[in-house]
mmCIF file of C-alpha atoms in Angstrom:
data_model
loop_
_atom_site.group_PDB
_atom_site.id
_atom_site.type_symbol
_atom_site.label_atom_id
_atom_site.label_comp_id
_atom_site.label_asym_id
_atom_site.label_seq_id
_atom_site.Cartn_x
_atom_site.Cartn_y
_atom_site.Cartn_z
ATOM 1 C CA MET A 269 27.710 -1.128 -11.092
ATOM 2 C CA ARG A 270 24.710 -1.591 -9.830
ATOM 3 C CA ASP A 271 23.387 -2.988 -6.693
ATOM 4 C CA ASN A 272 20.979 -6.437 -6.821
ATOM 5 C CA GLN A 273 21.087 -7.780 -3.510
ATOM 6 C CA ASP A 274 17.376 -6.550 -2.786
ATOM 7 C CA GLN A 275 16.193 -7.975 -5.536
ATOM 8 C CA ILE A 276 17.957 -11.443 -5.378
ATOM 9 C CA ALA A 277 17.230 -11.592 -1.615
ATOM 10 C CA VAL A 278 12.999 -10.210 -2.636
ATOM 11 C CA SER A 279 12.829 -13.469 -5.800
ATOM 12 C CA GLY A 280 13.620 -16.073 -3.769
ATOM 13 C CA ALA A 281 11.005 -14.660 -0.826
ATOM 14 C CA PRO A 282 7.388 -16.277 -1.544
ATOM 15 C CA SER A 283 4.384 -13.608 -2.234
ATOM 16 C CA PRO A 284 1.357 -13.595 0.248
ATOM 17 C CA ALA A 285 -1.091 -15.721 -0.390
ATOM 18 C CA LEU A 286 -3.821 -14.386 -2.113
ATOM 19 C CA ASP A 287 -6.234 -12.962 0.783
ATOM 20 C CA ASP A 288 -9.907 -12.183 0.089
ATOM 21 C CA THR A 289 -10.784 -11.677 3.990
ATOM 22 C CA PRO A 290 -10.994 -7.703 4.965
ATOM 23 C CA ALA A 291 -7.987 -5.749 5.528
ATOM 24 C CA ARG A 292 -6.674 -6.056 9.571
ATOM 25 C CA LEU A 293 -6.280 -2.853 9.970
ATOM 26 C CA ARG A 294 -7.759 -0.030 7.923
ATOM 27 C CA PHE A 295 -8.183 3.150 7.555
ATOM 28 C CA ARG A 296 -11.745 3.849 5.270
ATOM 29 C CA ASP A 297 -14.987 4.609 6.524
ATOM 30 C CA ASP A 298 -16.563 2.665 3.600
ATOM 31 C CA ALA A 299 -17.461 -1.064 4.031
ATOM 32 C CA PRO A 300 -14.809 -3.619 3.547
ATOM 33 C CA PHE A 301 -14.621 -5.016 0.165
ATOM 34 C CA GLU A 302 -15.202 -8.951 0.710
ATOM 35 C CA SER A 303 -15.152 -10.276 -3.302
ATOM 36 C CA PRO A 304 -12.117 -12.479 -4.652
ATOM 37 C CA ILE A 305 -9.058 -10.872 -5.222
ATOM 38 C CA ALA A 306 -6.832 -11.438 -8.297
ATOM 39 C CA PRO A 307 -4.001 -11.829 -9.990
ATOM 40 C CA LEU A 308 -2.793 -9.075 -11.263
ATOM 41 C CA ALA A 309 -2.672 -11.757 -15.648
ATOM 42 C CA ASP A 310 -5.813 -12.975 -14.871
ATOM 43 C CA PHE A 311 -7.871 -9.081 -14.084
ATOM 44 C CA LEU A 312 -6.256 -8.128 -17.424
ATOM 45 C CA ALA A 313 -7.927 -11.240 -19.389
ATOM 46 C CA GLY A 314 -10.828 -9.994 -18.402
ATOM 47 C CA GLY A 315 -12.188 -11.646 -15.969
ATOM 48 C CA ASN A 316 -14.923 -9.819 -13.654
ATOM 49 C CA PHE A 317 -13.186 -8.197 -10.825
ATOM 50 C CA ALA A 318 -13.272 -6.236 -8.758
ATOM 51 C CA ALA A 319 -10.120 -6.183 -6.799
ATOM 52 C CA VAL A 320 -7.251 -7.439 -8.332
ATOM 53 C CA ARG A 321 -3.371 -8.377 -6.309
ATOM 54 C CA ILE A 322 0.109 -6.345 -7.746
ATOM 55 C CA GLU A 323 3.093 -8.258 -7.511
ATOM 56 C CA PRO A 324 6.691 -6.968 -6.817
ATOM 57 C CA GLY A 325 7.958 -6.116 -10.379
ATOM 58 C CA GLU A 326 4.445 -6.203 -11.507
ATOM 59 C CA ASP A 327 3.709 -2.850 -12.963
ATOM 60 C CA ALA A 328 0.534 -0.091 -11.735
ATOM 61 C CA HIS A 329 0.349 1.622 -14.513
ATOM 62 C CA GLU A 330 -1.690 -1.311 -16.447
ATOM 63 C CA LEU A 331 -4.116 -0.447 -13.857
ATOM 64 C CA VAL A 332 -6.118 3.194 -15.630
ATOM 65 C CA PRO A 333 -7.336 2.175 -17.650
ATOM 66 C CA HIS A 334 -9.745 0.150 -15.453
ATOM 67 C CA PHE A 335 -10.307 2.145 -12.764
ATOM 68 C CA ASP A 336 -13.944 2.520 -12.798
ATOM 69 C CA ARG A 337 -14.464 -1.635 -12.147
ATOM 70 C CA LEU A 338 -11.831 -0.662 -9.145
ATOM 71 C CA LYS A 339 -12.940 -1.311 -5.452
ATOM 72 C CA LEU A 340 -9.375 -3.787 -4.377
ATOM 73 C CA VAL A 341 -5.881 -3.102 -5.398
ATOM 74 C CA GLU A 342 -3.233 -5.459 -2.968
ATOM 75 C CA ILE A 343 0.015 -4.781 -3.399
ATOM 76 C CA ALA A 344 2.501 -7.740 -2.395
ATOM 77 C CA PHE A 345 4.717 -7.279 0.177
ATOM 78 C CA PRO A 346 6.436 -10.516 0.459
ATOM 79 C CA LYS A 347 10.166 -9.097 2.463
ATOM 80 C CA PHE A 348 9.492 -5.890 4.064
ATOM 81 C CA ARG A 349 12.772 -4.295 2.572
ATOM 82 C CA ASP A 350 11.307 -4.691 -0.939
ATOM 83 C CA GLY A 351 9.991 -1.026 -1.467
ATOM 84 C CA ARG A 352 8.816 -1.995 -4.942
ATOM 85 C CA GLY A 353 4.917 -1.848 -3.842
ATOM 86 C CA TYR A 354 5.628 2.061 -2.567
ATOM 87 C CA SER A 355 5.824 2.934 -6.083
ATOM 88 C CA SER A 356 2.533 1.337 -6.850
ATOM 89 C CA ALA A 357 0.500 3.338 -4.207
ATOM 90 C CA ALA A 358 1.927 6.399 -5.519
ATOM 91 C CA VAL A 359 1.108 5.383 -9.307
ATOM 92 C CA LEU A 360 -2.362 4.572 -8.163
ATOM 93 C CA ARG A 361 -2.844 7.675 -6.480
ATOM 94 C CA GLN A 362 -1.131 10.450 -8.456
ATOM 95 C CA ALA A 363 -3.373 8.355 -11.332
ATOM 96 C CA GLY A 364 -6.595 9.248 -9.559
ATOM 97 C CA PHE A 365 -7.604 5.835 -7.831
ATOM 98 C CA THR A 366 -9.724 6.906 -4.749
ATOM 99 C CA GLY A 367 -10.925 2.962 -4.023
ATOM 100 C CA GLU A 368 -8.944 0.724 -1.413
ATOM 101 C CA ILE A 369 -5.236 0.075 -1.373
ATOM 102 C CA ARG A 370 -4.279 -2.267 0.562
ATOM 103 C CA ALA A 371 -0.545 -3.572 1.639
ATOM 104 C CA ALA A 372 -0.565 -7.447 2.258
ATOM 105 C CA GLY A 373 2.211 -9.670 3.650
ATOM 106 C CA ASP A 374 5.633 -8.339 4.821
ATOM 107 C CA VAL A 375 4.569 -5.007 7.371
ATOM 108 C CA LEU A 376 5.715 -3.329 10.086
ATOM 109 C CA VAL A 377 4.820 -0.952 12.108
ATOM 110 C CA ASP A 378 7.712 1.251 11.470
ATOM 111 C CA GLN A 379 6.455 1.138 7.669
ATOM 112 C CA ILE A 380 2.242 2.001 7.714
ATOM 113 C CA GLY A 381 3.232 5.534 8.538
ATOM 114 C CA PHE A 382 4.751 6.158 5.418
ATOM 115 C CA MET A 383 2.932 3.231 3.579
ATOM 116 C CA ARG A 384 0.124 5.833 4.252
ATOM 117 C CA ARG A 385 1.410 9.112 3.051
ATOM 118 C CA VAL A 386 2.002 6.927 -0.267
ATOM 119 C CA GLY A 387 -1.650 5.636 -0.235
ATOM 120 C CA PHE A 388 -2.357 2.810 1.324
ATOM 121 C CA ASP A 389 -5.458 2.812 3.353
ATOM 122 C CA SER A 390 -5.531 -0.469 4.280
ATOM 123 C CA PHE A 391 -3.591 -3.673 6.025
ATOM 124 C CA ALA A 392 -2.977 -7.224 5.721
ATOM 125 C CA PRO A 393 0.138 -8.169 7.715
ATOM 126 C CA ASN A 394 1.339 -11.302 7.861
ATOM 127 C CA LYS A 395 1.801 -11.236 11.431
ATOM 128 C CA PRO A 396 -0.686 -8.666 13.551
ATOM 129 C CA LEU A 397 0.200 -5.730 14.473
ATOM 130 C CA ASP A 398 -0.954 -4.506 18.360
ATOM 131 C CA PRO A 399 -3.388 -1.508 17.590
ATOM 132 C CA LYS A 400 -1.729 0.906 20.177
ATOM 133 C CA VAL A 401 2.155 0.351 18.868
ATOM 134 C CA VAL A 402 0.045 1.235 15.496
ATOM 135 C CA LYS A 403 -1.412 4.569 16.709
ATOM 136 C CA ALA A 404 2.018 5.601 18.928
ATOM 137 C CA THR A 405 3.745 4.948 15.567
ATOM 138 C CA LEU A 406 1.407 7.278 13.658
ATOM 139 C CA ASP A 407 1.110 10.359 15.797
ATOM 140 C CA ARG A 408 4.051 10.119 16.784
ATOM 141 C CA TYR A 409 5.118 13.163 14.429
ATOM 142 C CA PRO A 410 2.573 15.588 13.738
ATOM 143 C CA TYR A 411 4.405 17.628 10.903
ATOM 144 C CA VAL A 412 5.645 16.312 7.524
ATOM 145 C CA TYR A 413 7.670 18.334 5.134
ATOM 146 C CA MET A 414 6.275 16.699 1.019
ATOM 147 C CA LYS A 415 2.861 16.375 0.420
ATOM 148 C CA ALA A 416 1.966 13.279 -0.416
ATOM 149 C CA ALA A 417 -0.826 11.464 -1.224
ATOM 150 C CA ASP A 418 -2.304 11.032 2.892
ATOM 151 C CA GLY A 419 -3.055 15.156 1.669
ATOM 152 C CA LYS A 420 -1.754 16.044 4.638
ATOM 153 C CA VAL A 421 -0.031 19.948 5.154
ATOM 154 C CA PRO A 422 3.252 20.758 4.706
ATOM 155 C CA VAL A 423 4.735 22.085 8.393
ATOM 156 C CA TRP A 424 6.177 25.018 5.770
ATOM 157 C CA ALA A 425 2.788 25.426 4.256
ATOM 158 C CA LEU A 426 1.576 25.486 7.977
ATOM 159 C CA ARG A 427 4.511 28.796 8.504
ATOM 160 C CA HIS A 428 3.928 30.377 5.353
ATOM 161 C CA GLY A 429 0.939 29.768 4.180
#
């Protein structure tokens, strides 16, 4: 029997509004991208957009042929407990997307480290996050155990080369 508890709860949650303003928390050196963000359906319909929004349940693989014109992918988190956005970011990074990936919505400070590992590099949380708390959270565990999109060297490789 499949447990649909999280999916049922999320399906009724409103998605965060499209946020065309730069992210409130950003881990990139390039200038913030300031342009309209299109819903995935509008983007795929051929609109002239360089930024797209993915909602839970939408397929990030559909963006792969369009990487050449994409600067920003915003991934919606209507509820913090919906992890599908992590998979979307991982799919994009594994396929070679180097543009900005923004987590928008119900993003909590204790998720930032995990989100960074799978490829998110900017955040637009519903509620502002204290930068000191974010830094302390990210600095708490200096070592990782697996390879991921963030490029950190796993602790076993540091030990054994």
